[in-house]
Short mmCIF file of C-alpha atoms in Angstrom, two decimals:
data_model
loop_
_atom_site.label_atom_id
_atom_site.label_comp_id
_atom_site.label_asym_id
_atom_site.label_seq_id
_atom_site.Cartn_x
_atom_site.Cartn_y
_atom_site.Cartn_z
CA MET R 1 16.14 174.57 -177.99
CA ASN R 2 19.92 176.66 -177.71
CA GLU R 3 19.90 178.88 -180.20
CA THR R 4 23.77 180.64 -181.98
CA LEU R 5 25.52 183.46 -182.59
CA GLN R 6 23.08 186.27 -184.71
CA LYS R 7 20.25 183.39 -185.35
CA LYS R 8 16.85 183.92 -185.59
CA VAL R 9 14.60 183.04 -182.38
CA GLU R 10 10.90 182.81 -183.00
CA LEU R 11 9.81 184.35 -179.60
CA LEU R 12 6.22 184.21 -180.69
CA ASN R 13 3.68 182.67 -182.17
CA SER R 14 0.28 182.93 -182.26
CA GLN R 15 -2.53 182.28 -184.49
CA MET R 16 -6.58 183.02 -183.64
CA VAL R 17 -10.07 184.15 -185.02
CA VAL R 18 -11.87 186.73 -183.63
CA ASN R 19 -15.33 187.57 -184.58
CA GLN R 20 -17.58 190.83 -183.76
CA SER R 21 -17.88 190.22 -180.23
CA SER R 22 -13.94 191.48 -180.13
CA ASP R 23 -14.90 194.81 -181.69
CA GLN R 24 -13.08 197.81 -179.89
CA SER R 25 -11.34 195.30 -177.56
CA HIS R 26 -7.68 194.44 -177.07
CA ILE R 27 -5.98 191.46 -176.88
CA SER R 28 -2.45 190.90 -175.52
CA HIS R 29 0.34 188.40 -175.86
CA ARG R 30 2.44 189.34 -173.11
CA PHE R 31 6.44 186.99 -174.11
CA PHE R 32 9.69 186.68 -172.38
CA LEU R 33 12.64 188.86 -174.44
CA PRO R 34 16.07 186.74 -173.40
CA GLU R 35 19.49 188.32 -172.83
CA GLY R 36 21.42 189.42 -175.88
CA ILE R 37 18.27 190.29 -178.20
CA GLU R 38 19.31 193.16 -180.65
CA SER R 39 16.19 193.58 -182.38
CA LEU R 40 12.87 192.51 -182.83
CA THR R 41 10.91 191.63 -186.40
CA ILE R 42 7.16 191.31 -185.44
CA SER R 43 5.06 189.92 -188.13
CA PHE R 44 1.03 190.63 -188.24
CA SER R 45 -1.36 190.15 -190.89
CA TYR R 46 -5.26 189.57 -190.40
CA SER R 47 -7.74 188.28 -193.42
CA PRO R 48 -10.40 189.74 -194.53
CA LYS R 49 -9.12 193.08 -194.93
CA PHE R 50 -11.92 194.44 -196.86
CA VAL R 51 -15.93 193.54 -195.83
CA GLU R 52 -18.92 193.92 -198.73
CA TYR R 53 -21.83 195.40 -197.50
CA GLY R 54 -24.31 191.99 -196.57
CA PRO R 55 -26.18 190.12 -194.03
CA GLU R 56 -23.36 189.55 -191.55
CA ASN R 57 -22.88 193.22 -190.48
CA GLN R 58 -25.83 195.35 -192.02
CA GLU R 59 -27.35 194.84 -188.77
CA ILE R 60 -24.12 196.75 -187.03
CA VAL R 61 -23.82 199.28 -190.20
CA ARG R 62 -27.62 200.03 -189.66
CA LYS R 63 -27.10 201.03 -186.25
CA ALA R 64 -24.08 203.13 -186.83
CA PHE R 65 -26.55 205.13 -189.32
CA ASP R 66 -29.18 205.37 -187.02
CA PHE R 67 -26.81 206.81 -184.49
CA TYR R 68 -24.63 209.33 -186.36
CA ASP R 69 -27.57 210.42 -189.18
CA ASP R 70 -30.96 208.39 -189.49
CA LYS R 71 -31.47 210.04 -193.06
CA LEU R 72 -28.13 207.83 -193.92
CA ALA R 73 -29.73 204.48 -193.74
CA LYS R 74 -31.94 205.23 -196.29
CA ASN R 75 -29.33 206.51 -198.58
CA LYS R 76 -28.20 203.30 -200.96
CA LYS R 77 -25.63 205.88 -202.53
CA VAL R 78 -24.05 206.49 -199.39
CA ILE R 79 -23.49 202.90 -198.25
CA LYS R 80 -21.70 202.29 -201.64
CA ASP R 81 -20.14 205.42 -201.30
CA PHE R 82 -18.44 203.53 -197.92
CA SER R 83 -18.66 199.87 -199.50
CA PRO R 84 -15.97 198.25 -199.02
CA PHE R 85 -15.78 198.46 -195.46
CA LYS R 86 -12.72 197.47 -193.80
CA ASN R 87 -11.51 195.54 -190.65
CA LEU R 88 -8.82 197.62 -188.76
CA LEU R 89 -6.98 195.80 -186.26
CA THR R 90 -3.22 197.50 -185.40
CA ILE R 91 -0.28 196.99 -182.88
CA SER R 92 0.78 198.44 -179.75
CA ILE R 93 3.89 197.00 -177.69
CA GLU R 94 5.22 197.90 -174.46
CA ASP R 95 8.91 196.56 -173.21
CA THR R 96 10.45 196.09 -169.40
CA ILE R 97 10.54 200.38 -169.28
CA GLY R 98 7.14 201.25 -170.73
CA PHE R 99 4.74 201.85 -173.73
CA ARG R 100 7.34 201.51 -176.44
CA GLY R 101 5.03 202.77 -179.71
CA ASN R 102 2.00 201.78 -181.77
CA CYS R 103 1.54 200.93 -185.25
CA HIS R 104 -1.79 202.76 -186.63
CA ARG R 105 -2.07 202.07 -190.07
CA PHE R 106 -4.17 200.34 -192.57
CA HIS R 107 -2.13 198.00 -194.86
CA PRO R 108 -4.27 195.90 -197.64
CA GLU R 109 -1.09 193.35 -196.57
CA GLY R 110 0.39 191.92 -194.31
CA TYR R 111 3.27 193.89 -192.99
CA GLU R 112 6.46 193.46 -190.19
CA ILE R 113 7.26 196.53 -187.73
CA HIS R 114 11.04 196.61 -186.77
CA VAL R 115 11.83 196.86 -183.28
CA SER R 116 15.84 198.14 -181.75
CA ASP R 117 17.88 200.98 -180.12
CA GLU R 118 17.63 202.65 -183.47
CA ASN R 119 16.00 202.12 -187.02
CA SER R 120 12.97 200.91 -185.37
CA THR R 121 9.74 201.40 -187.67
CA PRO R 122 7.92 204.98 -187.70
CA GLY R 123 5.56 204.58 -184.59
CA VAL R 124 7.74 203.02 -182.46
CA LEU R 125 10.50 204.51 -179.30
CA ASN R 126 14.45 203.80 -180.81
CA ARG R 127 15.78 202.43 -177.00
CA GLU R 128 17.67 199.82 -175.69
CA MET R 129 16.14 196.43 -176.39
CA LYS R 130 15.88 195.13 -172.46
CA SER R 131 15.31 191.34 -170.95
CA GLY R 132 12.46 190.98 -169.39
CA MET R 133 8.21 190.47 -170.14
CA TRP R 134 7.34 192.32 -173.02
CA THR R 135 3.23 192.85 -174.70
CA ILE R 136 2.32 193.42 -177.95
CA THR R 137 -1.52 194.11 -178.05
CA ILE R 138 -3.73 193.36 -180.74
CA ASN R 139 -5.97 196.27 -180.95
CA CYS R 140 -9.10 195.22 -182.38
CA HIS R 141 -10.37 198.80 -183.76
CA CYS R 142 -13.16 197.17 -185.87
CA ILE R 143 -14.55 194.21 -186.54
CA LEU R 144 -17.31 193.65 -189.17
CA SER R 145 -16.39 190.39 -190.96
CA GLU R 146 -18.20 187.14 -189.42
CA THR R 147 -15.06 186.19 -188.27
CA CYS R 148 -11.54 187.16 -188.60
CA ASP R 149 -8.54 185.35 -188.86
CA VAL R 150 -4.91 186.57 -187.14
CA GLN R 151 -1.34 185.85 -187.41
CA LEU R 152 1.47 187.35 -185.06
CA ILE R 153 4.58 186.35 -185.16
CA VAL R 154 7.57 187.67 -183.19
CA HIS R 155 11.68 186.81 -183.80
CA GLY R 156 13.94 187.84 -182.28
CA THR R 157 17.88 188.00 -184.16
CA GLN R 158 20.12 187.08 -180.46
CA SER R 159 23.89 187.42 -180.47
CA ILE R 160 24.80 185.05 -177.43
CA ASN R 161 23.88 181.34 -176.89
CA GLN R 162 20.85 181.15 -174.77
CA ASP R 163 18.47 178.42 -174.17
CA LYS R 164 14.54 179.79 -174.81
CA ARG R 165 12.94 177.27 -172.21
CA TRP R 166 14.86 175.97 -169.25
CA TYR R 167 17.37 178.38 -167.63
CA ASN R 168 18.82 177.75 -164.00
CA LYS R 169 19.22 174.84 -161.48
CA PRO R 170 18.16 175.23 -158.12
CA PHE R 171 21.07 176.98 -155.86
CA GLU R 172 23.36 176.23 -158.60
CA ASP R 173 26.48 177.94 -157.09
CA ILE R 174 25.53 177.89 -153.35
CA LYS R 175 29.00 179.34 -152.44
CA LYS R 176 28.16 182.73 -154.50
CA ILE R 177 24.81 182.93 -152.48
CA ASP R 178 24.70 186.07 -150.18
CA PHE R 179 22.76 186.34 -146.81
CA THR R 180 22.55 188.03 -143.91
CA THR R 181 23.51 186.41 -140.71
CA ASN R 182 22.96 189.19 -138.36
CA LYS R 183 20.00 190.19 -138.21
CA GLU R 184 18.00 187.44 -135.74
CA SER R 185 17.38 188.37 -132.38
CA LYS R 186 19.54 186.17 -129.48
CA ILE R 187 16.59 186.68 -127.06
CA PRO R 188 15.14 183.05 -126.34
CA SER R 189 11.94 181.62 -127.72
CA LYS R 190 10.72 179.05 -124.88
CA ASN R 191 7.75 180.73 -123.40
CA SER R 192 5.31 178.67 -120.56
CA ALA R 193 2.15 180.40 -122.76
CA TYR R 194 3.39 178.77 -126.39
CA SER R 195 3.13 175.25 -127.36
CA TRP R 196 3.60 173.36 -130.76
CA LYS R 197 0.96 173.13 -132.88
CA ARG R 198 0.38 171.44 -135.83
CA SER R 199 -0.36 173.49 -139.00
CA GLU R 200 -0.48 173.08 -142.83
CA ILE R 201 0.72 175.69 -145.15
CA HIS R 202 0.57 174.02 -148.54
CA CYS R 203 -2.98 173.43 -150.00
CA HIS R 204 -5.59 173.54 -152.73
CA THR R 205 -8.70 174.02 -153.27
CA ASN R 206 -11.42 173.87 -156.11
CA HIS R 207 -10.33 177.82 -156.10
CA SER R 208 -7.72 176.52 -158.76
CA ASP R 209 -6.67 172.67 -158.95
CA GLY R 210 -7.83 171.34 -155.84
CA VAL R 211 -10.67 168.46 -155.77
CA GLN R 212 -12.43 170.11 -152.25
CA THR R 213 -13.88 173.64 -151.52
CA VAL R 214 -12.91 175.48 -149.32
CA GLU R 215 -15.30 174.47 -146.08
CA GLU R 216 -14.71 170.39 -146.71
CA LEU R 217 -10.44 171.41 -146.75
CA VAL R 218 -10.97 173.31 -143.21
CA SER R 219 -13.77 170.43 -142.07
CA LYS R 220 -10.68 168.29 -143.00
CA ALA R 221 -7.88 169.95 -141.68
CA ASN R 222 -9.96 169.82 -138.19
CA GLU R 223 -10.45 166.69 -138.18
CA LEU R 224 -7.02 165.93 -138.57
CA ASN R 225 -6.39 168.48 -135.58
CA ILE R 226 -4.69 170.80 -137.34
CA SER R 227 -4.09 174.15 -135.49
CA CYS R 228 -3.20 176.42 -138.23
CA LEU R 229 -4.13 176.34 -142.13
CA ALA R 230 -2.48 178.32 -144.88
CA ILE R 231 -4.88 178.10 -148.19
CA THR R 232 -2.21 178.87 -151.06
CA ASP R 233 -4.37 178.05 -154.30
CA HIS R 234 -2.32 178.93 -157.41
CA ASN R 235 -2.39 182.34 -158.32
CA THR R 236 -5.46 183.47 -156.80
CA MET R 237 -6.61 184.61 -152.87
CA SER R 238 -10.76 184.05 -154.19
CA ALA R 239 -10.82 180.96 -151.88
CA THR R 240 -9.95 183.46 -149.19
CA GLU R 241 -12.85 185.82 -149.11
CA LYS R 242 -14.40 184.39 -145.99
CA LEU R 243 -12.08 183.39 -143.40
CA GLU R 244 -13.70 184.74 -140.43
CA GLN R 245 -16.59 182.65 -140.99
CA LEU R 246 -14.94 179.39 -141.54
CA GLU R 247 -12.24 179.58 -138.43
CA ALA R 248 -15.77 180.06 -136.17
CA THR R 249 -17.35 177.38 -137.51
CA TYR R 250 -14.25 174.72 -137.47
CA GLY R 251 -11.91 176.44 -134.89
CA VAL R 252 -8.96 176.11 -137.31
CA LYS R 253 -6.70 179.13 -137.45
CA LEU R 254 -6.59 180.47 -141.47
CA MET R 255 -3.96 182.58 -143.23
CA ARG R 256 -4.51 183.95 -146.45
CA GLY R 257 -1.51 182.84 -149.12
CA ILE R 258 -1.14 182.32 -152.75
CA GLU R 259 1.40 179.78 -154.49
CA TRP R 260 2.75 181.84 -156.71
CA THR R 261 2.67 179.55 -159.89
CA THR R 262 5.39 180.77 -162.47
CA PHE R 263 6.80 179.59 -165.85
CA TYR R 264 10.07 179.43 -163.94
CA GLY R 265 9.51 178.42 -160.28
CA HIS R 266 6.77 177.56 -157.33
CA MET R 267 6.66 180.23 -154.36
CA LEU R 268 4.57 180.34 -151.40
CA THR R 269 3.53 183.77 -150.30
CA LEU R 270 2.03 183.36 -147.01
CA GLY R 271 -0.17 186.01 -144.47
CA TYR R 272 -1.27 188.66 -146.27
CA ASP R 273 -2.67 191.66 -144.36
CA GLN R 274 -5.48 191.77 -146.34
CA LEU R 275 -7.36 190.18 -149.56
CA THR R 276 -5.57 191.06 -152.79
CA ALA R 277 -4.52 190.22 -156.19
CA ILE R 278 -0.88 190.73 -157.97
CA ASN R 279 -0.64 189.81 -161.40
CA TRP R 280 1.87 186.61 -161.60
CA SER R 281 2.08 187.00 -165.55
CA ASN R 282 4.42 190.10 -164.89
CA VAL R 283 7.23 187.92 -163.76
CA GLY R 284 9.93 186.61 -166.06
CA PRO R 285 13.12 184.10 -165.66
CA THR R 286 15.17 186.92 -164.21
CA SER R 287 12.93 189.64 -162.43
CA ILE R 288 11.62 187.88 -159.50
CA GLU R 289 12.52 190.02 -156.59
CA GLU R 290 10.35 192.56 -158.02
CA SER R 291 7.59 190.89 -157.81
CA ILE R 292 8.74 189.32 -153.91
CA GLN R 293 8.95 193.05 -152.80
CA GLU R 294 5.35 193.41 -153.95
CA VAL R 295 4.36 190.84 -152.15
CA LYS R 296 5.81 191.79 -148.70
CA LYS R 297 4.55 195.36 -149.58
CA GLU R 298 0.58 193.18 -148.70
CA GLY R 299 2.63 191.90 -145.04
CA ALA R 300 3.45 187.71 -146.64
CA ILE R 301 6.46 186.33 -146.04
CA VAL R 302 7.95 184.37 -149.19
CA GLY R 303 9.27 180.88 -149.48
CA ILE R 304 10.34 178.50 -152.26
CA ALA R 305 8.51 175.46 -152.69
CA HIS R 306 9.49 172.29 -154.10
CA PRO R 307 12.59 173.61 -155.87
CA TYR R 308 13.66 170.39 -157.53
CA GLN R 309 10.16 168.94 -158.46
CA LEU R 310 10.22 168.17 -162.67
CA GLY R 311 9.48 171.11 -164.09
CA SER R 312 7.79 171.23 -167.60
CA PRO R 313 6.51 169.69 -169.57
CA PHE R 314 6.30 167.25 -166.30
CA CYS R 315 5.30 169.75 -163.87
CA THR R 316 4.80 173.14 -165.19
CA GLY R 317 7.10 175.56 -163.50
CA CYS R 318 7.32 173.29 -160.35
CA TYR R 319 11.62 173.18 -160.96
CA TRP R 320 13.21 176.25 -159.52
CA GLU R 321 15.03 177.71 -162.03
CA TYR R 322 15.31 181.48 -160.97
CA GLU R 323 18.99 182.48 -160.07
CA THR R 324 19.07 182.62 -156.46
CA LEU R 325 22.07 185.39 -155.39
CA ASN R 326 20.70 186.84 -152.72
CA LEU R 327 18.96 184.19 -149.74
CA ASP R 328 17.65 187.46 -148.00
CA TYR R 329 14.85 187.92 -150.47
CA TYR R 330 13.22 184.63 -148.80
CA ASP R 331 11.71 183.66 -145.55
CA PHE R 332 12.19 179.90 -145.82
CA ILE R 333 12.71 176.51 -148.27
CA GLU R 334 9.53 174.08 -148.54
CA VAL R 335 12.21 170.99 -147.99
CA TRP R 336 9.49 168.30 -147.28
CA ASN R 337 6.31 168.10 -150.33
CA GLY R 338 3.74 165.92 -150.80
CA GLU R 339 2.48 163.04 -148.89
CA ASN R 340 5.17 160.04 -148.22
CA PRO R 341 7.66 163.16 -147.92
CA HIS R 342 10.13 160.88 -146.21
CA ILE R 343 11.10 158.47 -149.31
CA SER R 344 10.72 161.28 -152.11
CA ARG R 345 13.81 162.03 -153.97
CA ILE R 346 13.11 165.41 -154.43
CA ASN R 347 12.45 166.29 -150.74
CA LYS R 348 16.30 164.50 -150.27
CA ALA R 349 17.72 166.66 -152.71
CA ALA R 350 15.94 169.60 -150.62
CA PHE R 351 17.16 168.77 -147.39
CA GLU R 352 21.32 168.68 -148.97
CA THR R 353 20.52 171.77 -150.60
CA TRP R 354 19.29 173.48 -147.04
CA THR R 355 22.08 171.66 -145.27
CA GLU R 356 24.45 173.25 -148.24
CA LEU R 357 23.21 176.63 -147.06
CA LEU R 358 23.01 176.24 -143.21
CA ASN R 359 26.70 175.12 -143.67
CA GLN R 360 27.93 177.99 -145.28
CA GLY R 361 26.74 180.16 -142.73
CA ALA R 362 22.85 180.65 -143.92
CA ARG R 363 20.07 181.10 -141.02
CA ILE R 364 17.08 180.17 -143.63
CA PRO R 365 14.15 177.67 -141.55
CA ALA R 366 12.98 175.00 -143.43
CA THR R 367 9.16 173.67 -143.92
CA CYS R 368 7.04 171.12 -145.33
CA GLY R 369 4.12 170.85 -146.72
CA ARG R 370 1.19 168.64 -147.95
CA ASP R 371 0.64 170.49 -151.61
CA TRP R 372 -3.00 168.99 -150.65
CA HIS R 373 -5.06 168.40 -153.71
CA VAL R 374 -7.28 165.70 -152.13
CA ASN R 375 -8.62 165.37 -148.98
CA GLU R 376 -8.68 161.43 -148.63
CA THR R 377 -5.31 159.42 -149.20
CA SER R 378 -4.06 156.24 -147.73
CA LYS R 379 -0.26 157.59 -147.57
CA GLN R 380 1.38 159.38 -144.96
CA LEU R 381 1.65 162.70 -144.17
CA ALA R 382 4.04 164.79 -142.57
CA PHE R 383 2.82 168.23 -140.35
CA LEU R 384 4.49 171.17 -139.79
CA TYR R 385 4.69 172.34 -135.57
CA LEU R 386 4.98 176.17 -135.33
CA TYR R 387 5.64 177.25 -131.71
CA LEU R 388 2.57 180.07 -131.16
CA PRO R 389 0.45 181.05 -128.06
CA GLU R 390 -2.89 179.79 -127.37
CA ASN R 391 -4.67 181.85 -129.99
CA PRO R 392 -2.38 182.98 -132.65
CA THR R 393 -2.90 185.88 -134.43
CA ILE R 394 -1.72 186.01 -138.34
CA VAL R 395 1.69 188.41 -137.07
CA ASP R 396 2.57 185.19 -134.76
CA MET R 397 2.44 182.58 -137.42
CA ARG R 398 4.02 184.21 -139.73
CA GLN R 399 6.79 185.00 -136.98
CA ALA R 400 7.31 181.59 -136.09
CA ILE R 401 7.67 180.83 -139.71
CA LYS R 402 10.14 183.35 -140.53
CA ARG R 403 11.82 182.64 -137.21
CA GLY R 404 12.12 179.11 -137.71
CA ASN R 405 10.41 178.28 -134.60
CA SER R 406 9.25 174.85 -135.90
CA PHE R 407 9.63 171.25 -136.83
CA VAL R 408 8.58 168.50 -138.95
CA SER R 409 7.02 165.53 -138.00
CA MET R 410 5.26 162.39 -139.57
CA GLY R 411 4.49 161.27 -135.58
CA PRO R 412 7.03 162.26 -132.90
CA GLN R 413 6.35 165.23 -130.44
CA ILE R 414 9.84 166.83 -130.23
CA GLU R 415 10.92 169.10 -127.45
CA PHE R 416 14.41 170.19 -128.58
CA ASN R 417 15.52 173.15 -126.25
CA ALA R 418 19.75 174.15 -126.06
CA ALA R 419 20.43 176.31 -122.09
CA ASN R 420 17.07 175.34 -121.45
CA GLU R 421 15.24 178.16 -123.11
CA TYR R 422 16.89 178.19 -126.73
CA ILE R 423 14.42 176.25 -129.30
CA SER R 424 14.31 176.16 -133.10
CA GLY R 425 15.29 179.34 -135.19
CA ASP R 426 17.02 180.61 -131.80
CA VAL R 427 20.29 182.25 -132.02
CA LEU R 428 22.67 181.47 -128.94
CA SER R 429 25.72 183.05 -127.91
CA VAL R 430 27.93 180.07 -127.08
CA HIS R 431 31.53 183.11 -125.46
CA ASN R 432 33.46 180.98 -123.63
CA GLN R 433 31.51 178.27 -123.26
CA ASP R 434 33.08 174.67 -123.85
CA GLN R 435 30.11 173.11 -124.02
CA ILE R 436 26.00 173.38 -124.01
CA ASN R 437 23.39 171.40 -122.13
CA VAL R 438 20.87 170.24 -124.96
CA GLN R 439 17.33 168.89 -123.73
CA VAL R 440 15.95 166.22 -126.04
CA ASP R 441 11.84 164.69 -125.59
CA ILE R 442 10.22 162.55 -127.68
CA SER R 443 6.89 161.57 -126.96
CA GLU R 444 3.73 159.55 -128.69
CA TYR R 445 6.01 157.51 -130.86
CA ASN R 446 6.05 153.93 -129.39
CA ASP R 447 8.07 152.16 -132.41
CA SER R 448 11.69 152.00 -132.35
CA TYR R 449 13.78 155.02 -133.60
CA ALA R 450 17.06 156.65 -133.61
CA ILE R 451 17.40 160.27 -132.63
CA VAL R 452 20.70 162.55 -134.01
CA ILE R 453 22.03 165.59 -133.26
CA ASP R 454 23.43 167.08 -136.20
CA SER R 455 25.29 170.29 -136.77
CA ASN R 456 27.42 171.81 -139.46
CA VAL R 457 30.54 169.49 -138.31
CA GLY R 458 28.36 166.22 -138.55
CA ALA R 459 27.11 164.25 -136.14
CA VAL R 460 27.62 165.32 -132.77
CA TYR R 461 25.34 162.64 -130.94
CA ARG R 462 23.24 159.16 -131.27
CA ASN R 463 21.38 156.96 -129.45
CA ASP R 464 18.58 154.24 -130.19
CA CYS R 465 15.28 154.65 -128.36
CA GLU R 466 11.81 153.36 -128.27
CA GLY R 467 9.21 154.96 -126.85
CA ASP R 468 8.96 158.25 -124.99
CA ILE R 469 12.36 159.39 -123.79
CA ARG R 470 13.91 162.59 -121.67
CA GLN R 471 17.81 163.27 -122.17
CA ALA R 472 19.96 165.57 -121.72
CA VAL R 473 23.06 165.97 -124.05
CA GLU R 474 26.45 167.90 -123.56
CA VAL R 475 27.04 169.46 -127.31
CA LYS R 476 30.53 170.81 -127.32
CA THR R 477 30.95 174.17 -129.28
CA ASN R 478 33.72 173.13 -130.93
CA ILE R 479 34.83 170.09 -132.00
CA ASP R 480 38.27 169.38 -133.72
CA SER R 481 38.77 172.88 -134.04
CA GLN R 482 35.67 173.62 -135.83
CA GLN R 483 32.94 176.07 -134.30
CA VAL R 484 29.55 174.41 -133.86
CA THR R 485 27.47 177.33 -135.94
CA TRP R 486 24.49 174.82 -135.49
CA ILE R 487 22.96 172.30 -133.71
CA ARG R 488 19.50 170.26 -135.23
CA LEU R 489 17.57 167.12 -134.26
CA LEU R 490 17.00 164.33 -136.74
CA VAL R 491 14.79 161.37 -136.11
CA TYR R 492 14.97 158.26 -138.08
CA SER R 493 12.31 155.17 -138.15
CA ASP R 494 13.84 151.63 -137.43
CA ARG R 495 13.95 151.31 -141.48
CA ARG R 496 16.66 154.54 -140.98
CA GLU R 497 14.11 156.84 -142.70
CA LEU R 498 13.62 160.07 -141.54
CA ILE R 499 10.50 160.77 -140.20
CA ALA R 500 11.12 164.13 -138.21
CA PHE R 501 13.65 167.13 -138.06
CA THR R 502 13.79 170.23 -136.81
CA ASN R 503 15.10 173.75 -137.64
CA PRO R 504 18.60 174.23 -136.27
CA ILE R 505 19.49 176.15 -133.28
CA TYR R 506 22.06 178.38 -133.71
CA PHE R 507 25.23 178.87 -131.73
CA GLU R 508 27.49 182.27 -132.05
CA ALA R 509 30.76 182.71 -130.83
CA GLU R 510 30.99 186.49 -130.24
CA THR R 511 34.04 188.74 -130.76
CA TYR R 512 35.05 191.61 -129.01
CA GLU R 513 37.57 193.81 -129.69
CA SER R 514 40.09 194.77 -127.70
#
């Protein structure tokens, strides 16, 4: 797959058969132009070019003559003068900037079109060969034959090594990732009018590749005591056209979402202000940030889904291949995906990456998602618990996910706060404080388990427990001359499997200029 210096690279090869129903239509082909392509050669041919007057086209010809001049249809000499008729198909080209040109000409044989920053074929603009998504459109001006065979092949002359199929590994160099850490509010979130609500933010219906209908999904969510549900079909929002009616019937708060399913990674987009449609196919392997900005204009938040899931050809586009240089574009990372998430190798990799990002100073929340495709399962499920008011709005749900006012659990219910009022996702100023009182409550779990208060300097507290507990722990803000910048609660089963975790509470040591 790896191409070498100054080699021709095949970027597109399409062969098709069109018929008379494609007359006066446009058939577009989108492809990605990698970095280092200096020129394109577009080979285009179709057959037949010439069409004799006969049974396959006489009705079309007769109707045309009737429209223009009904006397012509009776004049056999006129038909003979026009014969043979011509199929006419041409090529239009769009690059990342816009429309680049059209080659509107009839060639008895196939022909080649050259595209470069200079010396392009007449009809095509000379300008920069910019990497990104390009479109070549076959313009079907006239098809008079019963069928027409079409071939379109695009080659690029490449000046650098480039692997066309796979691009980047997720978060390949964490130390190079930029992020902002001073945007969070330091106002505590704990509120007596709020509670932890069971939620699911990654699910599919028969509007994409899910088995269940929308109503069957929402009904099952109600049965599972899910309070908030985001419907995230692949590249479509059509399943969310009648949310209000379903909410009234089943008592589940519903949120519009889409799982952007690109060739180079999947992205959860949640909480759109209204029903909308955004064309995912505009996205190449280097242009995801532009699409994220487009999504956020619609009010939605954005998270990376299952970044380490095996990708093409096993699970098309599931592996996160986008170069992630600025974390501020993303509002969360799905670190637990699927059923039985606690024993998944890919989830462990995502959890470890999330921890590394936290240790680098990033403040990005983690979520879980069942990736719900089938209602019935015998496997264990995890749920995302959001801190919400009794009757939450979409804005409330978006904010809880984005701030990290949430925890993930396969059973235990968690209360985890610092200084009695700061919960997961909050930022606590620890200026001139040697230690912080942390409260840990575990309920609704009868088996033995272990709790760990984890941090950027490692575990700061551990205890073996059974049944409901309430514990107060004093956590130092500086350990072995290292500043504690975040803490989170981890819960392990008696088999030493992680079964629940919170998002961090962040500690910020304020400094004052003299």
